[in-house]
Short mmCIF file of C-alpha atoms and ligand atoms in Angstrom, two decimals:
data_model
loop_
_atom_site.label_atom_id
_atom_site.label_comp_id
_atom_site.label_asym_id
_atom_site.label_seq_id
_atom_site.Cartn_x
_atom_site.Cartn_y
_atom_site.Cartn_z
CA MET A 1 158.63 220.12 63.88
CA LYS A 2 158.38 222.27 66.96
CA TYR A 3 155.03 223.51 67.95
CA GLU A 4 154.70 227.21 70.03
CA THR A 5 152.01 225.41 72.44
CA ALA A 6 148.80 228.03 72.98
CA ILE A 7 147.78 228.02 76.57
CA ILE A 8 143.49 228.01 76.29
CA ASP A 9 143.07 230.42 79.29
CA GLY A 10 139.92 229.05 80.86
CA LYS A 11 139.45 231.98 83.38
CA THR A 12 139.25 234.50 80.13
CA VAL A 13 136.75 232.45 78.14
CA ALA A 14 134.71 231.79 81.15
CA ALA A 15 134.68 235.40 82.25
CA ASP A 16 133.43 236.38 78.94
CA LEU A 17 130.51 233.77 78.86
CA ARG A 18 129.70 234.90 82.30
CA ASN A 19 129.79 238.88 81.05
CA SER A 20 127.35 237.63 78.02
CA LEU A 21 125.39 235.64 80.35
CA LYS A 22 124.57 238.54 82.81
CA GLU A 23 123.52 240.58 79.84
CA GLU A 24 121.00 237.97 78.70
CA VAL A 25 120.16 237.85 82.18
CA GLU A 26 118.83 242.05 82.45
CA LYS A 27 116.66 241.11 79.36
CA LEU A 28 114.71 238.19 80.66
CA PRO A 29 111.37 238.70 81.83
CA ALA A 30 111.91 236.84 85.08
CA GLN A 31 114.85 236.47 87.02
CA PRO A 32 116.18 232.80 86.47
CA GLY A 33 116.73 230.91 90.07
CA LEU A 34 119.19 228.12 90.79
CA ALA A 35 118.58 225.70 93.82
CA VAL A 36 121.45 223.87 95.08
CA ILE A 37 121.17 220.93 97.90
CA LEU A 38 123.78 219.94 100.31
CA VAL A 39 123.60 217.29 102.16
CA GLY A 40 126.58 216.90 104.91
CA ASP A 41 129.89 218.65 106.21
CA ASP A 42 132.27 217.75 103.57
CA PRO A 43 134.50 221.20 103.62
CA ALA A 44 135.09 221.05 99.77
CA SER A 45 131.49 220.55 98.93
CA HIS A 46 130.88 223.92 100.93
CA VAL A 47 133.68 225.63 99.24
CA TYR A 48 132.09 224.35 95.76
CA VAL A 49 128.54 225.41 96.56
CA GLY A 50 129.68 228.71 98.27
CA ASN A 51 131.41 229.38 94.88
CA LYS A 52 128.37 228.37 92.70
CA VAL A 53 126.30 230.59 94.72
CA LYS A 54 128.23 233.57 94.47
CA ALA A 55 128.57 232.92 90.57
CA CYS A 56 124.60 233.24 90.50
CA GLU A 57 124.61 236.18 92.05
CA ALA A 58 127.20 237.98 89.95
CA VAL A 59 125.15 236.97 86.56
CA GLY A 60 121.86 238.16 88.22
CA ILE A 61 120.39 234.43 88.74
CA LYS A 62 118.32 233.86 92.61
CA SER A 63 120.04 231.05 94.47
CA PHE A 64 118.38 229.10 96.98
CA GLU A 65 120.67 226.62 99.27
CA SER A 66 119.24 223.84 101.32
CA ARG A 67 122.01 222.59 103.54
CA LEU A 68 121.01 219.19 105.02
CA PRO A 69 122.75 217.55 108.10
CA ALA A 70 124.78 214.64 107.10
CA GLN A 71 122.10 212.42 108.71
CA ALA A 72 119.17 213.51 106.53
CA THR A 73 117.64 210.46 105.19
CA GLN A 74 116.58 209.45 101.36
CA ALA A 75 112.91 210.60 102.10
CA GLU A 76 114.16 213.75 103.84
CA VAL A 77 116.12 214.45 100.79
CA ALA A 78 113.93 213.48 98.17
CA ALA A 79 111.42 215.91 99.41
CA GLU A 80 113.60 218.93 99.56
CA ILE A 81 114.03 218.10 95.81
CA ALA A 82 109.99 217.39 95.14
CA ALA A 83 109.78 221.03 96.85
CA PHE A 84 112.59 222.81 94.22
CA ASN A 85 110.62 220.37 91.52
CA ASP A 86 106.90 222.36 92.40
CA ASN A 87 108.94 225.64 92.67
CA PRO A 88 108.21 227.85 89.89
CA GLN A 89 111.08 230.67 91.02
CA VAL A 90 113.73 227.65 90.70
CA HIS A 91 114.79 226.90 87.09
CA GLY A 92 117.76 224.38 88.20
CA ILE A 93 118.13 222.12 90.59
CA LEU A 94 121.86 220.74 91.39
CA LEU A 95 122.59 218.24 94.11
CA GLN A 96 126.00 218.97 95.16
CA LEU A 97 128.01 214.94 94.81
CA PRO A 98 129.17 213.46 96.51
CA VAL A 99 126.35 212.82 98.96
CA PRO A 100 126.73 210.72 102.12
CA ASP A 101 126.83 206.86 101.51
CA HIS A 102 123.86 205.80 103.43
CA LEU A 103 122.34 208.13 100.64
CA ASP A 104 121.26 206.22 96.71
CA SER A 105 122.42 209.25 94.83
CA ASP A 106 121.18 208.03 91.32
CA ALA A 107 117.74 207.55 92.84
CA LEU A 108 118.17 211.18 93.95
CA VAL A 109 119.52 212.44 90.85
CA GLN A 110 116.88 210.88 88.29
CA SER A 111 113.75 212.67 90.98
CA ILE A 112 115.15 215.98 89.74
CA ALA A 113 112.69 216.90 87.13
CA PRO A 114 114.90 216.91 83.82
CA SER A 115 113.86 220.27 82.84
CA LYS A 116 115.18 221.52 85.76
CA ASP A 117 118.59 219.24 85.62
CA VAL A 118 121.22 221.81 85.06
CA ASP A 119 123.87 219.14 85.63
CA GLY A 120 122.62 216.68 82.81
CA LEU A 121 122.33 213.92 84.27
CA SER A 122 118.90 212.52 84.34
CA PHE A 123 118.29 209.47 81.77
CA ILE A 124 116.28 212.24 79.70
CA ASN A 125 118.76 214.79 79.41
CA GLN A 126 121.47 211.83 78.51
CA GLY A 127 119.38 210.70 75.94
CA LYS A 128 118.87 213.58 74.29
CA LEU A 129 122.16 214.18 74.27
CA ILE A 130 122.80 210.63 72.22
CA ALA A 131 119.46 211.38 69.93
CA GLY A 132 120.89 215.00 68.80
CA ASP A 133 117.91 216.84 70.52
CA LYS A 134 119.44 219.95 71.26
CA THR A 135 116.41 220.80 73.53
CA GLY A 136 118.26 218.98 76.65
CA LEU A 137 120.46 220.41 79.22
CA VAL A 138 124.27 219.39 78.24
CA PRO A 139 126.79 218.28 81.67
CA CYS A 140 128.59 221.55 82.17
CA THR A 141 132.09 220.19 82.85
CA PRO A 142 132.03 218.48 78.71
CA GLN A 143 129.84 221.75 77.69
CA GLY A 144 132.43 223.57 78.84
CA SER A 145 135.36 221.64 77.43
CA LEU A 146 133.94 221.85 74.26
CA ARG A 147 133.84 225.42 74.51
CA LEU A 148 137.40 225.86 75.00
CA ILE A 149 138.30 223.41 71.86
CA LYS A 150 136.03 225.98 69.84
CA THR A 151 138.08 229.10 71.03
CA VAL A 152 141.28 227.49 69.06
CA LYS A 153 139.71 225.19 66.29
CA GLU A 154 135.64 225.90 64.88
CA ASP A 155 134.92 223.41 62.43
CA LEU A 156 136.04 219.92 64.45
CA SER A 157 134.66 217.90 61.25
CA GLY A 158 136.66 214.96 60.48
CA LEU A 159 139.17 215.58 63.49
CA HIS A 160 140.22 212.17 65.94
CA ALA A 161 139.24 212.83 69.40
CA VAL A 162 140.68 210.40 72.01
CA VAL A 163 138.58 211.07 75.23
CA ILE A 164 140.17 209.02 78.24
CA GLY A 165 137.74 208.41 80.81
CA ARG A 166 134.19 206.85 80.56
CA SER A 167 132.16 208.50 83.26
CA LEU A 168 128.60 209.80 83.18
CA LEU A 169 129.44 213.09 84.54
CA PHE A 170 132.37 213.96 81.84
CA GLY A 171 133.93 210.79 79.68
CA LYS A 172 130.13 209.90 77.61
CA PRO A 173 128.92 212.95 77.65
CA MET A 174 132.46 214.49 76.04
CA ALA A 175 131.87 211.74 73.32
CA GLN A 176 128.98 212.62 72.28
CA LEU A 177 129.18 216.14 71.94
CA LEU A 178 132.45 215.34 70.18
CA LEU A 179 130.61 212.97 67.94
CA SER A 180 128.06 215.79 67.32
CA GLU A 181 130.69 217.75 66.05
CA ASN A 182 131.47 215.41 63.49
CA CYS A 183 134.74 214.05 64.94
CA THR A 184 136.17 210.73 64.76
CA VAL A 185 135.70 209.70 68.62
CA THR A 186 137.84 206.74 70.45
CA GLN A 187 137.00 206.48 73.94
CA ALA A 188 139.46 205.02 76.31
CA HIS A 189 139.13 203.87 79.85
CA SER A 190 140.82 201.81 82.35
CA LYS A 191 140.70 198.68 80.39
CA THR A 192 142.17 200.00 77.48
CA LYS A 193 145.04 198.31 75.32
CA ASN A 194 148.30 200.69 73.70
CA LEU A 195 146.82 204.04 75.89
CA PRO A 196 150.38 205.76 74.49
CA GLU A 197 149.44 204.83 71.06
CA ILE A 198 145.96 205.52 71.01
CA CYS A 199 146.60 208.60 72.67
CA LYS A 200 148.90 209.84 69.77
CA GLN A 201 146.43 209.52 66.98
CA ALA A 202 144.58 211.90 68.64
CA ASP A 203 144.11 215.38 66.90
CA ILE A 204 141.78 216.20 69.95
CA LEU A 205 142.97 214.71 73.38
CA VAL A 206 140.64 214.83 76.21
CA ALA A 207 142.23 213.37 79.67
CA ALA A 208 139.64 212.76 82.39
CA VAL A 209 140.84 210.29 84.60
CA GLY A 210 142.13 211.89 87.94
CA ARG A 211 145.66 210.59 87.72
CA PRO A 212 148.37 212.92 88.08
CA LEU A 213 150.49 214.02 85.26
CA MET A 214 149.45 210.34 83.65
CA VAL A 215 149.53 211.58 79.64
CA LYS A 216 153.51 212.09 78.80
CA GLY A 217 154.65 214.48 76.12
CA GLU A 218 155.27 211.22 73.59
CA TRP A 219 151.60 210.53 73.80
CA ILE A 220 150.56 213.75 72.06
CA LYS A 221 150.69 213.82 68.57
CA PRO A 222 152.27 216.91 67.17
CA GLY A 223 149.74 220.03 66.80
CA ALA A 224 147.01 218.11 68.77
CA ILE A 225 144.55 220.07 70.89
CA VAL A 226 144.79 218.61 74.64
CA ILE A 227 142.17 219.76 77.01
CA ASP A 228 143.04 218.47 80.70
CA VAL A 229 140.04 217.53 83.06
CA GLY A 230 141.59 216.18 85.22
CA ILE A 231 142.14 217.91 88.83
CA ASN A 232 145.00 215.98 91.42
CA ARG A 233 146.76 217.71 94.37
CA LEU A 234 150.09 216.57 94.61
CA GLU A 235 151.10 215.76 98.14
CA SER A 236 154.29 218.24 99.72
CA THR A 237 156.19 217.74 102.64
CA ASN A 238 154.51 220.86 104.11
CA GLY A 239 151.06 219.52 103.87
CA GLY A 240 150.37 222.07 100.88
CA GLY A 241 149.86 220.67 97.81
CA LYS A 242 150.07 221.69 94.03
CA LEU A 243 147.15 220.92 91.34
CA VAL A 244 148.16 219.37 88.30
CA GLY A 245 146.44 217.75 85.79
CA ASP A 246 146.24 214.40 84.18
CA VAL A 247 148.81 215.75 81.63
CA ASP A 248 152.17 216.56 81.80
CA PHE A 249 151.90 220.15 80.83
CA GLU A 250 155.37 220.87 80.59
CA ALA A 251 156.32 218.37 78.47
CA ALA A 252 153.27 218.64 76.28
CA GLN A 253 154.85 222.03 75.49
CA GLY A 254 156.29 222.52 71.63
CA ILE A 255 154.33 219.15 71.01
CA ALA A 256 150.44 220.11 71.25
CA SER A 257 148.90 223.11 69.25
CA ALA A 258 147.30 224.24 72.41
CA ILE A 259 146.79 223.45 75.75
CA THR A 260 144.63 223.75 78.80
CA PRO A 261 146.03 224.69 81.91
CA VAL A 262 145.07 222.88 85.66
CA PRO A 263 144.47 224.94 87.51
CA GLY A 264 142.69 227.74 85.15
CA GLY A 265 141.62 225.92 81.92
CA VAL A 266 138.66 223.13 82.39
CA GLY A 267 137.86 224.49 86.30
CA PRO A 268 136.25 228.13 85.68
CA MET A 269 134.07 226.47 82.72
CA THR A 270 132.27 224.46 84.65
CA ILE A 271 130.39 226.90 87.10
CA ALA A 272 129.76 228.95 84.08
CA CYS A 273 128.19 226.12 82.08
CA LEU A 274 125.89 225.71 84.72
CA LEU A 275 124.65 229.43 84.90
CA ALA A 276 124.18 228.94 81.31
CA ASN A 277 121.99 225.85 81.44
CA THR A 278 120.16 227.43 84.19
CA ILE A 279 119.58 230.59 82.43
CA ALA A 280 118.54 227.87 79.21
CA ALA A 281 116.24 226.08 81.58
CA SER A 282 114.32 229.40 82.29
CA GLN A 283 114.00 230.43 79.03
CA ALA A 284 112.24 227.01 78.03
CA ALA A 285 110.10 227.20 81.31
P1 LIG B 301 135.74 209.19 87.19
O1 LIG B 301 133.95 208.69 87.56
O2 LIG B 301 136.49 208.30 88.53
O3 LIG B 301 136.22 208.05 86.07
C1 LIG B 301 137.41 208.05 85.81
C2 LIG B 301 137.79 207.48 84.41
O4 LIG B 301 139.00 206.95 84.24
C3 LIG B 301 137.04 206.17 84.42
O5 LIG B 301 136.22 205.78 83.09
C4 LIG B 301 138.38 204.84 84.18
O6 LIG B 301 137.97 203.93 83.53
C5 LIG B 301 139.30 205.83 83.88
N1 LIG B 301 140.89 205.41 84.29
C6 LIG B 301 140.89 205.17 85.66
N2 LIG B 301 142.14 204.36 85.27
C7 LIG B 301 142.68 204.84 83.96
C8 LIG B 301 143.99 204.41 83.24
N3 LIG B 301 144.74 203.48 83.96
N4 LIG B 301 143.73 204.48 81.83
C9 LIG B 301 142.58 205.03 81.25
N5 LIG B 301 141.66 205.28 82.25
C10 LIG B 301 141.64 205.06 82.89
O7 LIG B 301 136.52 210.59 87.27
P2 LIG B 301 135.10 211.71 86.74
O8 LIG B 301 134.36 212.13 87.80
O9 LIG B 301 134.90 211.58 85.00
O10 LIG B 301 136.86 212.91 86.76
C11 LIG B 301 137.49 212.55 86.14
C12 LIG B 301 138.88 213.33 86.13
O11 LIG B 301 138.48 214.89 85.71
C13 LIG B 301 139.15 213.71 87.95
O12 LIG B 301 140.24 214.17 88.37
C14 LIG B 301 137.89 214.65 88.32
O13 LIG B 301 138.44 215.58 89.50
C15 LIG B 301 138.16 215.67 87.16
N6 LIG B 301 137.01 216.59 86.81
C16 LIG B 301 136.91 218.26 86.85
C17 LIG B 301 136.09 218.61 86.63
C18 LIG B 301 135.93 220.28 86.59
O14 LIG B 301 135.39 220.83 86.67
N7 LIG B 301 137.17 220.34 86.26
C19 LIG B 301 135.01 218.07 86.55
C20 LIG B 301 134.72 216.98 86.68
C21 LIG B 301 135.63 216.20 87.46
P3 LIG B 301 136.53 202.91 83.81
O15 LIG B 301 135.90 202.93 83.32
O16 LIG B 301 137.11 201.74 83.15
O17 LIG B 301 136.85 202.68 85.31
#
């Protein structure tokens, strides 16, 4: 059977979410605040931080920016985090990753107060996710991916979900979220044997690897929902470079029932969920 593959439009879903967050902020007694800490001169990170600041302003969240030089010491970055931890106007703190190599990023991330950890990377928030405690802050990209899945299927109970990737930032929390939706979850990674056969059993296939077009059409079960998290730049001779995901999008047409494009799928949801987490953190404060 050939499927008419629906394209899950992350831009529209993210815009709808931002609009509803803006309405929510207008009703709050105090303005939520998000602090973003950027260490060093990585141009991509500067763009990401700029986008986050703009997105905050658009929904009425006050943004606090701290840009530190690439030579900043562990103590200097930790002091910045501590100051934001103590600032009652700041409800969310985000350390833009990656940080320069001489810094211990894990220690810095864990020094963010769990109640302000809008990336959901603290052990407390990761633990709450595993425990099914809804008071925790859930990492933004998996949270956004689940929201996208729910736009095409509300009840995921009993479905087989395969998540390729097991990072703390994405793969592990994604698997937990799907488990709490009563999916049967398989977590695949670089040591997984027979990956194509495992993927082929997935009603929901989530790819978060960072390998361009790795998931082929024949890996996809007919009718599956496919969420492509990977962002890869294909080098071109003119120096440009097209963005592609981990899934062969063209080959998935007619097989998947629904798929997220790259760009324009999961990507836009990440910032929208960061805003949602900041608002949730301000409400819990
Ligand atoms: P990561 O930390 O590098 O993790 C990649 C995962 O893929 C690892 O678990 C690794 O397995 C697995 N893997 C590597 N090669 C594999 C293979 N041949 N077969 C099966 N699994 C393999 O990356 P990440 O932070 O999770 O991000 C993954 C991708 O998502 C990247 O392209 C990133 O740019 C993108 N991303 C996008 C967003 C967004 O907003 N759209 C946000 C976050 C990430 P091992 O654990 O065994 O090494």
